[in-house]
């Protein structure tokens, strides 16, 4: 299977957020900036149909009792795989899969990866349609891993209105999941992250059958005391210290500015406590960041040798960036929102989509393989290329556009909530679907105007110019 290091994830407990929401978020990074995705509402499949991976020989019947759910699959399924990646289902359960993680050779030697097991490309499709809570998501996925095995290491995010869970599958059959404390946040980046595991605390930990005996039998615990999942199953290499840990360091630095840590530390905490309440804007800033205001910023003015020292969070090969929000301050039927950024999240807005909808605007649902003039995916890709091409001259215009978008979204969600609270059933679903269409239309108009303005400005920046007499 094609499975490369990618993605950065953020999870936030309900008491750590500014409005009591539970949030999970991730940059879905891939191996090429030319791997288009679409975003649509996946209606329930007929139970018993066979799901066949195009990336290995995994196949399994689709689950029973499936419900409607959001999905962001690849367009070229046969070439690069399905990968439905992220969304919220009709039970208001959110799932984002996956954060690539890597087990160490000592552990993999005794529980090797299963070549034709269930991988990231089919995981979301097998799990999200049927789960009724975040905890249930861990159980359902754990049972599937036990049955089919895993061909890769994966970190998986689950959330409902009460809980956020992070699950790490590190060998062919072994995994641990931890509930994010209500007053805490978690940031992970392609490295086994969970630390101490309390096996007698079923409220906050779940794990694969026999994992303690497995570790004991094969002498895998390197510590004098304790049971640290990261130490036992994870890696700590030079690559980790340049590719993975700096991203966690930057996100934690942003939310915990008073805590001094090294960007190459192998012991950055799994659980963090911010110095303030966390908002959707905070998460989107982290996922759209590139070591801003440090010497490591590839778009900044630091020393050349530092600007490319660490892999940034946002990249040109980010297929989509999303924040899945389960709110507790509005009626549950209107509470779930997917904030979706296409293009490079440095330059593109996080557009809010109410999850209780029955359709998606065609500009999101019908992305073509190659760039066009209609699809949202390619529109935001073009915006990203345009801004970066004259970064110094265009970045402030883009920042102003993003700031104005935040104001628009806040008003849009508040106005929608006000009307939605008086509706129910199909009438509510229809209204929220219409509101999703409305915000897409408004953002297309605003983004098109910005791109046209930048294009006109770019014409004046050409090096193929020459000052001459006004009469010539």
GROMACS .gro file of C-alpha atoms in nm:
model
  472
    1UNK     CA    1   0.000   0.000   0.000
    2UNK     CA    2   0.106   0.360  -0.057
    3UNK     CA    3   0.130   0.497   0.295
    4UNK     CA    4   0.356   0.791   0.367
    5UNK     CA    5   0.414   1.008   0.671
    6UNK     CA    6   0.150   1.277   0.674
    7UNK     CA    7  -0.111   1.464   0.877
    8UNK     CA    8  -0.127   1.661   1.201
    9UNK     CA    9  -0.414   1.616   1.448
   10UNK     CA   10  -0.575   1.822   1.727
   11UNK     CA   11  -0.834   1.707   1.982
   12UNK     CA   12  -1.006   1.933   2.239
   13UNK     CA   13  -1.218   1.837   2.541
   14UNK     CA   14  -1.545   2.017   2.608
   15UNK     CA   15  -1.425   2.213   2.912
   16UNK     CA   16  -1.111   2.322   2.727
   17UNK     CA   17  -1.308   2.485   2.445
   18UNK     CA   18  -1.447   2.836   2.446
   19UNK     CA   19  -1.812   2.731   2.407
   20UNK     CA   20  -1.828   2.383   2.556
   21UNK     CA   21  -1.774   2.204   2.224
   22UNK     CA   22  -1.587   1.880   2.175
   23UNK     CA   23  -1.362   1.916   1.869
   24UNK     CA   24  -1.136   1.691   1.666
   25UNK     CA   25  -0.933   1.820   1.374
   26UNK     CA   26  -0.670   1.709   1.126
   27UNK     CA   27  -0.473   1.807   0.821
   28UNK     CA   28  -0.528   1.530   0.568
   29UNK     CA   29  -0.191   1.530   0.395
   30UNK     CA   30  -0.107   1.303   0.105
   31UNK     CA   31   0.184   1.216  -0.120
   32UNK     CA   32   0.110   1.469  -0.395
   33UNK     CA   33  -0.056   1.812  -0.423
   34UNK     CA   34  -0.241   1.674  -0.727
   35UNK     CA   35  -0.465   1.424  -0.551
   36UNK     CA   36  -0.810   1.589  -0.560
   37UNK     CA   37  -1.088   1.515  -0.313
   38UNK     CA   38  -1.458   1.576  -0.301
   39UNK     CA   39  -1.688   1.644  -0.005
   40UNK     CA   40  -2.037   1.501  -0.002
   41UNK     CA   41  -2.313   1.345   0.205
   42UNK     CA   42  -2.282   0.967   0.184
   43UNK     CA   43  -2.626   0.808   0.204
   44UNK     CA   44  -2.649   0.463   0.369
   45UNK     CA   45  -2.525   0.178   0.154
   46UNK     CA   46  -2.716  -0.146   0.128
   47UNK     CA   47  -2.595  -0.375   0.406
   48UNK     CA   48  -2.397  -0.675   0.290
   49UNK     CA   49  -2.246  -0.513  -0.017
   50UNK     CA   50  -1.876  -0.595  -0.042
   51UNK     CA   51  -1.626  -0.314   0.008
   52UNK     CA   52  -1.310  -0.391  -0.190
   53UNK     CA   53  -0.990  -0.196  -0.135
   54UNK     CA   54  -0.807  -0.084  -0.447
   55UNK     CA   55  -0.481  -0.062  -0.252
   56UNK     CA   56  -0.457  -0.418  -0.118
   57UNK     CA   57  -0.671  -0.732  -0.121
   58UNK     CA   58  -0.883  -0.636   0.179
   59UNK     CA   59  -1.254  -0.691   0.133
   60UNK     CA   60  -1.543  -0.706   0.374
   61UNK     CA   61  -1.922  -0.665   0.377
   62UNK     CA   62  -2.035  -0.313   0.450
   63UNK     CA   63  -2.180  -0.278   0.801
   64UNK     CA   64  -2.545  -0.320   0.891
   65UNK     CA   65  -2.754  -0.040   1.043
   66UNK     CA   66  -2.561   0.226   0.852
   67UNK     CA   67  -2.671   0.589   0.864
   68UNK     CA   68  -2.599   0.897   0.655
   69UNK     CA   69  -2.252   1.048   0.702
   70UNK     CA   70  -2.022   1.311   0.557
   71UNK     CA   71  -1.720   1.194   0.359
   72UNK     CA   72  -1.417   1.347   0.185
   73UNK     CA   73  -1.293   1.071  -0.047
   74UNK     CA   74  -1.035   1.084  -0.321
   75UNK     CA   75  -1.164   1.143  -0.672
   76UNK     CA   76  -0.942   0.880  -0.839
   77UNK     CA   77  -1.044   0.581  -0.627
   78UNK     CA   78  -0.892   0.314  -0.850
   79UNK     CA   79  -0.557   0.491  -0.871
   80UNK     CA   80  -0.502   0.622  -0.519
   81UNK     CA   81  -0.772   0.458  -0.308
   82UNK     CA   82  -1.103   0.561  -0.153
   83UNK     CA   83  -0.992   0.726   0.175
   84UNK     CA   84  -1.317   0.884   0.301
   85UNK     CA   85  -1.105   1.044   0.577
   86UNK     CA   86  -1.335   1.264   0.784
   87UNK     CA   87  -1.694   1.346   0.867
   88UNK     CA   88  -1.985   1.342   1.111
   89UNK     CA   89  -2.264   1.085   1.092
   90UNK     CA   90  -2.639   1.113   1.157
   91UNK     CA   91  -2.582   1.012   1.522
   92UNK     CA   92  -2.363   1.323   1.566
   93UNK     CA   93  -2.048   1.117   1.601
   94UNK     CA   94  -1.734   1.250   1.436
   95UNK     CA   95  -1.442   1.047   1.303
   96UNK     CA   96  -1.117   1.146   1.134
   97UNK     CA   97  -0.888   0.875   1.001
   98UNK     CA   98  -0.599   0.861   0.999
   99UNK     CA   99  -0.284   1.004   1.152
  100UNK     CA  100  -0.001   0.784   1.023
  101UNK     CA  101   0.205   0.641   1.310
  102UNK     CA  102   0.489   0.392   1.318
  103UNK     CA  103   0.559   0.104   1.552
  104UNK     CA  104   0.916   0.006   1.631
  105UNK     CA  105   1.087  -0.307   1.495
  106UNK     CA  106   1.097  -0.482   1.833
  107UNK     CA  107   0.717  -0.478   1.859
  108UNK     CA  108   0.650  -0.544   1.491
  109UNK     CA  109   0.878  -0.847   1.499
  110UNK     CA  110   0.626  -1.031   1.717
  111UNK     CA  111   0.302  -0.884   1.577
  112UNK     CA  112   0.380  -0.790   1.217
  113UNK     CA  113   0.153  -0.579   1.003
  114UNK     CA  114  -0.110  -0.772   0.807
  115UNK     CA  115  -0.054  -0.700   0.438
  116UNK     CA  116  -0.418  -0.737   0.336
  117UNK     CA  117  -0.571  -0.605   0.655
  118UNK     CA  118  -0.805  -0.306   0.692
  119UNK     CA  119  -0.613   0.014   0.621
  120UNK     CA  120  -0.685   0.386   0.615
  121UNK     CA  121  -0.838   0.367   0.267
  122UNK     CA  122  -1.138   0.164   0.389
  123UNK     CA  123  -1.144   0.236   0.763
  124UNK     CA  124  -1.377   0.536   0.761
  125UNK     CA  125  -1.623   0.356   0.534
  126UNK     CA  126  -1.634   0.052   0.762
  127UNK     CA  127  -1.670   0.242   1.089
  128UNK     CA  128  -1.833   0.587   1.067
  129UNK     CA  129  -2.172   0.473   0.924
  130UNK     CA  130  -2.257   0.264   1.232
  131UNK     CA  131  -2.102   0.414   1.545
  132UNK     CA  132  -2.327   0.577   1.803
  133UNK     CA  133  -2.065   0.741   2.028
  134UNK     CA  134  -1.694   0.817   2.033
  135UNK     CA  135  -1.634   0.529   2.274
  136UNK     CA  136  -1.835   0.299   2.046
  137UNK     CA  137  -1.609   0.408   1.760
  138UNK     CA  138  -1.306   0.275   1.944
  139UNK     CA  139  -1.482  -0.054   2.019
  140UNK     CA  140  -1.607  -0.106   1.663
  141UNK     CA  141  -1.268  -0.028   1.512
  142UNK     CA  142  -1.090  -0.243   1.772
  143UNK     CA  143  -1.312  -0.539   1.684
  144UNK     CA  144  -1.239  -0.491   1.313
  145UNK     CA  145  -0.864  -0.479   1.376
  146UNK     CA  146  -0.890  -0.798   1.579
  147UNK     CA  147  -1.077  -0.967   1.293
  148UNK     CA  148  -0.886  -0.836   0.991
  149UNK     CA  149  -0.556  -0.701   1.124
  150UNK     CA  150  -0.389  -0.376   1.016
  151UNK     CA  151  -0.135  -0.331   0.734
  152UNK     CA  152  -0.008   0.000   0.876
  153UNK     CA  153   0.015   0.212   1.188
  154UNK     CA  154  -0.273   0.456   1.234
  155UNK     CA  155  -0.395   0.715   1.481
  156UNK     CA  156  -0.772   0.762   1.471
  157UNK     CA  157  -0.982   1.045   1.616
  158UNK     CA  158  -1.338   1.007   1.749
  159UNK     CA  159  -1.573   1.259   1.910
  160UNK     CA  160  -1.928   1.304   2.028
  161UNK     CA  161  -2.081   1.588   2.231
  162UNK     CA  162  -1.929   1.455   2.554
  163UNK     CA  163  -1.600   1.284   2.471
  164UNK     CA  164  -1.299   1.289   2.240
  165UNK     CA  165  -1.089   0.972   2.200
  166UNK     CA  166  -0.755   0.914   2.030
  167UNK     CA  167  -0.674   0.556   1.924
  168UNK     CA  168  -0.332   0.438   1.807
  169UNK     CA  169  -0.299   0.112   1.613
  170UNK     CA  170   0.071   0.030   1.612
  171UNK     CA  171   0.117  -0.332   1.506
  172UNK     CA  172  -0.087  -0.588   1.318
  173UNK     CA  173  -0.336  -0.628   1.603
  174UNK     CA  174  -0.237  -0.416   1.904
  175UNK     CA  175  -0.368  -0.072   1.995
  176UNK     CA  176  -0.443   0.164   2.280
  177UNK     CA  177  -0.703   0.443   2.295
  178UNK     CA  178  -0.720   0.726   2.548
  179UNK     CA  179  -1.002   0.963   2.628
  180UNK     CA  180  -0.895   1.327   2.612
  181UNK     CA  181  -0.965   1.486   2.953
  182UNK     CA  182  -1.247   1.740   2.935
  183UNK     CA  183  -1.013   2.024   3.036
  184UNK     CA  184  -0.730   1.928   2.798
  185UNK     CA  185  -0.613   1.919   2.438
  186UNK     CA  186  -0.396   1.681   2.235
  187UNK     CA  187  -0.174   1.744   1.932
  188UNK     CA  188  -0.016   1.455   1.742
  189UNK     CA  189   0.207   1.436   1.435
  190UNK     CA  190   0.297   1.099   1.280
  191UNK     CA  191   0.455   0.951   1.590
  192UNK     CA  192   0.315   0.723   1.861
  193UNK     CA  193   0.192   0.975   2.116
  194UNK     CA  194   0.003   0.810   2.402
  195UNK     CA  195   0.216   0.780   2.714
  196UNK     CA  196   0.120   0.621   3.050
  197UNK     CA  197  -0.168   0.374   3.032
  198UNK     CA  198  -0.387   0.295   3.333
  199UNK     CA  199  -0.526  -0.051   3.258
  200UNK     CA  200  -0.765  -0.035   3.553
  201UNK     CA  201  -0.926   0.290   3.431
  202UNK     CA  202  -1.186   0.180   3.177
  203UNK     CA  203  -1.345   0.525   3.174
  204UNK     CA  204  -1.036   0.673   3.011
  205UNK     CA  205  -0.848   0.386   2.842
  206UNK     CA  206  -0.931   0.105   2.601
  207UNK     CA  207  -0.682  -0.139   2.453
  208UNK     CA  208  -0.639  -0.455   2.249
  209UNK     CA  209  -0.690  -0.792   2.409
  210UNK     CA  210  -0.370  -0.938   2.553
  211UNK     CA  211  -0.151  -0.633   2.502
  212UNK     CA  212   0.000  -0.646   2.854
  213UNK     CA  213   0.094  -1.012   2.820
  214UNK     CA  214   0.232  -0.945   2.472
  215UNK     CA  215   0.466  -0.676   2.607
  216UNK     CA  216   0.575  -0.891   2.901
  217UNK     CA  217   0.629  -1.206   2.696
  218UNK     CA  218   0.850  -1.032   2.442
  219UNK     CA  219   1.037  -0.804   2.685
  220UNK     CA  220   0.930  -0.484   2.510
  221UNK     CA  221   0.909  -0.240   2.802
  222UNK     CA  222   1.237  -0.043   2.820
  223UNK     CA  223   1.147   0.157   3.133
  224UNK     CA  224   1.252   0.079   3.489
  225UNK     CA  225   0.898   0.151   3.610
  226UNK     CA  226   0.559   0.223   3.454
  227UNK     CA  227   0.392   0.129   3.126
  228UNK     CA  228   0.452   0.399   2.863
  229UNK     CA  229   0.285   0.313   2.532
  230UNK     CA  230   0.506   0.559   2.340
  231UNK     CA  231   0.826   0.407   2.479
  232UNK     CA  232   0.713   0.047   2.428
  233UNK     CA  233   0.567   0.066   2.078
  234UNK     CA  234   0.686   0.397   1.928
  235UNK     CA  235   0.999   0.531   1.764
  236UNK     CA  236   1.244   0.803   1.861
  237UNK     CA  237   1.472   0.872   1.568
  238UNK     CA  238   1.645   1.161   1.395
  239UNK     CA  239   1.359   1.166   1.146
  240UNK     CA  240   1.107   1.202   1.429
  241UNK     CA  241   1.297   1.501   1.566
  242UNK     CA  242   1.292   1.684   1.232
  243UNK     CA  243   0.966   1.563   1.079
  244UNK     CA  244   0.730   1.498   1.370
  245UNK     CA  245   0.805   1.643   1.712
  246UNK     CA  246   0.856   2.006   1.594
  247UNK     CA  247   0.494   2.020   1.478
  248UNK     CA  248   0.369   1.909   1.819
  249UNK     CA  249   0.607   2.158   1.981
  250UNK     CA  250   0.471   2.447   1.773
  251UNK     CA  251   0.107   2.364   1.843
  252UNK     CA  252   0.173   2.329   2.215
  253UNK     CA  253   0.379   2.650   2.210
  254UNK     CA  254   0.080   2.833   2.063
  255UNK     CA  255  -0.163   2.705   2.328
  256UNK     CA  256   0.083   2.694   2.619
  257UNK     CA  257   0.318   2.990   2.552
  258UNK     CA  258   0.451   2.995   2.907
  259UNK     CA  259   0.579   2.636   2.887
  260UNK     CA  260   0.936   2.618   2.756
  261UNK     CA  261   1.009   2.303   2.552
  262UNK     CA  262   1.247   2.191   2.280
  263UNK     CA  263   1.113   2.130   1.927
  264UNK     CA  264   1.315   1.809   1.911
  265UNK     CA  265   1.213   1.666   2.248
  266UNK     CA  266   1.096   1.305   2.247
  267UNK     CA  267   0.906   1.367   2.570
  268UNK     CA  268   0.657   1.637   2.470
  269UNK     CA  269   0.342   1.563   2.671
  270UNK     CA  270   0.051   1.382   2.513
  271UNK     CA  271  -0.201   1.573   2.725
  272UNK     CA  272  -0.180   1.955   2.723
  273UNK     CA  273  -0.363   2.227   2.915
  274UNK     CA  274  -0.397   2.559   2.733
  275UNK     CA  275  -0.358   2.899   2.898
  276UNK     CA  276  -0.698   3.000   2.755
  277UNK     CA  277  -1.018   2.853   2.614
  278UNK     CA  278  -0.968   2.704   2.267
  279UNK     CA  279  -1.177   2.809   1.966
  280UNK     CA  280  -1.223   2.680   1.611
  281UNK     CA  281  -1.006   2.974   1.504
  282UNK     CA  282  -0.725   2.855   1.733
  283UNK     CA  283  -0.733   2.507   1.583
  284UNK     CA  284  -0.746   2.639   1.228
  285UNK     CA  285  -0.449   2.865   1.304
  286UNK     CA  286  -0.247   2.566   1.423
  287UNK     CA  287  -0.340   2.353   1.122
  288UNK     CA  288  -0.261   2.642   0.887
  289UNK     CA  289   0.070   2.724   1.053
  290UNK     CA  290   0.426   2.700   0.927
  291UNK     CA  291   0.630   2.795   1.236
  292UNK     CA  292   0.498   3.150   1.207
  293UNK     CA  293   0.705   3.412   1.388
  294UNK     CA  294   1.000   3.174   1.436
  295UNK     CA  295   1.327   3.124   1.250
  296UNK     CA  296   1.191   2.791   1.121
  297UNK     CA  297   0.924   2.954   0.902
  298UNK     CA  298   0.989   2.862   0.534
  299UNK     CA  299   0.793   3.174   0.434
  300UNK     CA  300   0.972   3.393   0.688
  301UNK     CA  301   1.300   3.583   0.709
  302UNK     CA  302   1.503   3.352   0.931
  303UNK     CA  303   1.843   3.200   0.846
  304UNK     CA  304   1.830   2.984   0.534
  305UNK     CA  305   1.956   2.674   0.715
  306UNK     CA  306   1.672   2.696   0.972
  307UNK     CA  307   1.387   2.771   0.732
  308UNK     CA  308   1.391   2.413   0.602
  309UNK     CA  309   1.508   2.237   0.917
  310UNK     CA  310   1.163   2.115   1.027
  311UNK     CA  311   0.859   1.992   0.840
  312UNK     CA  312   0.577   2.250   0.883
  313UNK     CA  313   0.219   2.167   0.979
  314UNK     CA  314   0.047   2.311   0.670
  315UNK     CA  315   0.180   2.193   0.335
  316UNK     CA  316   0.097   2.222  -0.032
  317UNK     CA  317   0.003   1.852  -0.029
  318UNK     CA  318  -0.266   1.901   0.236
  319UNK     CA  319  -0.575   1.765   0.059
  320UNK     CA  320  -0.813   1.909   0.313
  321UNK     CA  321  -0.800   2.044   0.666
  322UNK     CA  322  -1.101   2.000   0.890
  323UNK     CA  323  -1.235   2.081   1.235
  324UNK     CA  324  -1.523   1.856   1.340
  325UNK     CA  325  -1.723   2.038   1.608
  326UNK     CA  326  -1.992   1.893   1.837
  327UNK     CA  327  -2.153   2.185   2.019
  328UNK     CA  328  -2.337   2.171   2.351
  329UNK     CA  329  -2.486   2.523   2.354
  330UNK     CA  330  -2.754   2.462   2.088
  331UNK     CA  331  -3.012   2.186   2.023
  332UNK     CA  332  -2.841   1.862   1.927
  333UNK     CA  333  -3.008   1.838   1.586
  334UNK     CA  334  -2.821   2.149   1.468
  335UNK     CA  335  -2.509   2.117   1.682
  336UNK     CA  336  -2.265   1.934   1.455
  337UNK     CA  337  -2.051   2.139   1.215
  338UNK     CA  338  -1.768   2.039   0.984
  339UNK     CA  339  -1.533   2.331   0.923
  340UNK     CA  340  -1.362   2.241   0.595
  341UNK     CA  341  -1.061   2.406   0.434
  342UNK     CA  342  -0.957   2.302   0.085
  343UNK     CA  343  -0.635   2.409  -0.082
  344UNK     CA  344  -0.341   2.496   0.142
  345UNK     CA  345  -0.485   2.587   0.485
  346UNK     CA  346  -0.234   2.871   0.518
  347UNK     CA  347  -0.433   3.059   0.256
  348UNK     CA  348  -0.781   2.902   0.251
  349UNK     CA  349  -1.077   2.954   0.490
  350UNK     CA  350  -1.248   2.690   0.704
  351UNK     CA  351  -1.602   2.695   0.564
  352UNK     CA  352  -1.876   2.573   0.805
  353UNK     CA  353  -2.106   2.289   0.694
  354UNK     CA  354  -2.390   2.181   0.921
  355UNK     CA  355  -2.379   1.802   0.941
  356UNK     CA  356  -2.757   1.755   0.957
  357UNK     CA  357  -2.795   1.798   0.582
  358UNK     CA  358  -2.908   1.570   0.302
  359UNK     CA  359  -2.704   1.710   0.015
  360UNK     CA  360  -2.384   1.901  -0.066
  361UNK     CA  361  -2.325   2.177  -0.316
  362UNK     CA  362  -2.208   2.027  -0.650
  363UNK     CA  363  -1.894   2.242  -0.643
  364UNK     CA  364  -1.782   2.032  -0.344
  365UNK     CA  365  -1.943   1.701  -0.437
  366UNK     CA  366  -1.831   1.677  -0.799
  367UNK     CA  367  -1.458   1.754  -0.805
  368UNK     CA  368  -1.297   1.659  -1.139
  369UNK     CA  369  -0.952   1.500  -1.171
  370UNK     CA  370  -0.803   1.808  -1.335
  371UNK     CA  371  -0.838   2.177  -1.256
  372UNK     CA  372  -1.158   2.346  -1.370
  373UNK     CA  373  -1.358   2.666  -1.316
  374UNK     CA  374  -1.641   2.526  -1.106
  375UNK     CA  375  -1.519   2.304  -0.824
  376UNK     CA  376  -1.436   2.437  -0.479
  377UNK     CA  377  -1.134   2.207  -0.448
  378UNK     CA  378  -0.958   2.355  -0.750
  379UNK     CA  379  -1.072   2.711  -0.674
  380UNK     CA  380  -0.899   2.707  -0.337
  381UNK     CA  381  -0.596   2.530  -0.486
  382UNK     CA  382  -0.566   2.813  -0.738
  383UNK     CA  383  -0.597   3.073  -0.465
  384UNK     CA  384  -0.312   2.908  -0.272
  385UNK     CA  385  -0.082   2.906  -0.575
  386UNK     CA  386  -0.169   3.266  -0.658
  387UNK     CA  387  -0.097   3.401  -0.309
  388UNK     CA  388   0.227   3.208  -0.268
  389UNK     CA  389   0.353   3.315  -0.612
  390UNK     CA  390   0.385   3.677  -0.489
  391UNK     CA  391   0.378   3.607  -0.116
  392UNK     CA  392   0.519   3.937   0.007
  393UNK     CA  393   0.280   4.140  -0.206
  394UNK     CA  394  -0.032   3.922  -0.173
  395UNK     CA  395  -0.026   3.778   0.179
  396UNK     CA  396  -0.188   4.078   0.349
  397UNK     CA  397  -0.478   4.075   0.103
  398UNK     CA  398  -0.522   3.705   0.177
  399UNK     CA  399  -0.510   3.767   0.553
  400UNK     CA  400  -0.774   4.038   0.521
  401UNK     CA  401  -0.991   3.796   0.321
  402UNK     CA  402  -0.949   3.525   0.586
  403UNK     CA  403  -1.030   3.770   0.867
  404UNK     CA  404  -1.343   3.886   0.686
  405UNK     CA  405  -1.437   3.521   0.632
  406UNK     CA  406  -1.419   3.454   1.007
  407UNK     CA  407  -1.659   3.741   1.069
  408UNK     CA  408  -1.892   3.615   0.797
  409UNK     CA  409  -1.890   3.261   0.935
  410UNK     CA  410  -1.963   3.373   1.290
  411UNK     CA  411  -2.266   3.571   1.172
  412UNK     CA  412  -2.378   3.290   0.941
  413UNK     CA  413  -2.369   3.025   1.213
  414UNK     CA  414  -2.542   3.249   1.469
  415UNK     CA  415  -2.819   3.346   1.226
  416UNK     CA  416  -2.866   2.986   1.117
  417UNK     CA  417  -2.883   2.869   1.479
  418UNK     CA  418  -3.152   3.123   1.558
  419UNK     CA  419  -3.381   3.005   1.281
  420UNK     CA  420  -3.289   2.636   1.318
  421UNK     CA  421  -3.389   2.630   1.685
  422UNK     CA  422  -3.752   2.676   1.578
  423UNK     CA  423  -3.747   2.387   1.329
  424UNK     CA  424  -3.738   2.007   1.355
  425UNK     CA  425  -3.721   1.690   1.149
  426UNK     CA  426  -3.705   1.710   0.770
  427UNK     CA  427  -3.781   2.082   0.777
  428UNK     CA  428  -3.470   2.144   0.985
  429UNK     CA  429  -3.252   1.922   0.766
  430UNK     CA  430  -3.373   2.101   0.454
  431UNK     CA  431  -3.303   2.441   0.607
  432UNK     CA  432  -2.951   2.348   0.718
  433UNK     CA  433  -2.881   2.205   0.373
  434UNK     CA  434  -2.991   2.534   0.218
  435UNK     CA  435  -2.766   2.727   0.456
  436UNK     CA  436  -2.472   2.512   0.351
  437UNK     CA  437  -2.545   2.599  -0.011
  438UNK     CA  438  -2.574   2.966   0.080
  439UNK     CA  439  -2.231   2.990   0.246
  440UNK     CA  440  -2.070   2.805  -0.045
  441UNK     CA  441  -2.219   3.057  -0.289
  442UNK     CA  442  -2.106   3.355  -0.084
  443UNK     CA  443  -1.753   3.221  -0.046
  444UNK     CA  444  -1.728   3.147  -0.417
  445UNK     CA  445  -1.814   3.509  -0.493
  446UNK     CA  446  -1.568   3.645  -0.236
  447UNK     CA  447  -1.288   3.411  -0.338
  448UNK     CA  448  -1.336   3.480  -0.708
  449UNK     CA  449  -1.318   3.855  -0.644
  450UNK     CA  450  -0.999   3.817  -0.442
  451UNK     CA  451  -0.837   3.603  -0.710
  452UNK     CA  452  -0.930   3.850  -0.981
  453UNK     CA  453  -0.790   4.139  -0.775
  454UNK     CA  454  -0.465   3.949  -0.714
  455UNK     CA  455  -0.445   3.858  -1.082
  456UNK     CA  456  -0.472   4.223  -1.182
  457UNK     CA  457  -0.212   4.321  -0.924
  458UNK     CA  458   0.015   4.042  -1.050
  459UNK     CA  459   0.011   4.189  -1.398
  460UNK     CA  460   0.182   4.497  -1.253
  461UNK     CA  461   0.455   4.286  -1.092
  462UNK     CA  462   0.591   4.135  -1.412
  463UNK     CA  463   0.966   4.160  -1.467
  464UNK     CA  464   0.895   4.202  -1.839
  465UNK     CA  465   0.846   4.575  -1.812
  466UNK     CA  466   1.046   4.888  -1.892
  467UNK     CA  467   1.002   5.252  -1.800
  468UNK     CA  468   0.977   5.473  -2.104
  469UNK     CA  469   0.865   5.810  -2.220
  470UNK     CA  470   0.492   5.852  -2.171
  471UNK     CA  471   0.458   5.949  -2.536
  472UNK     CA  472   0.606   5.622  -2.665
   0.00000   0.00000   0.00000
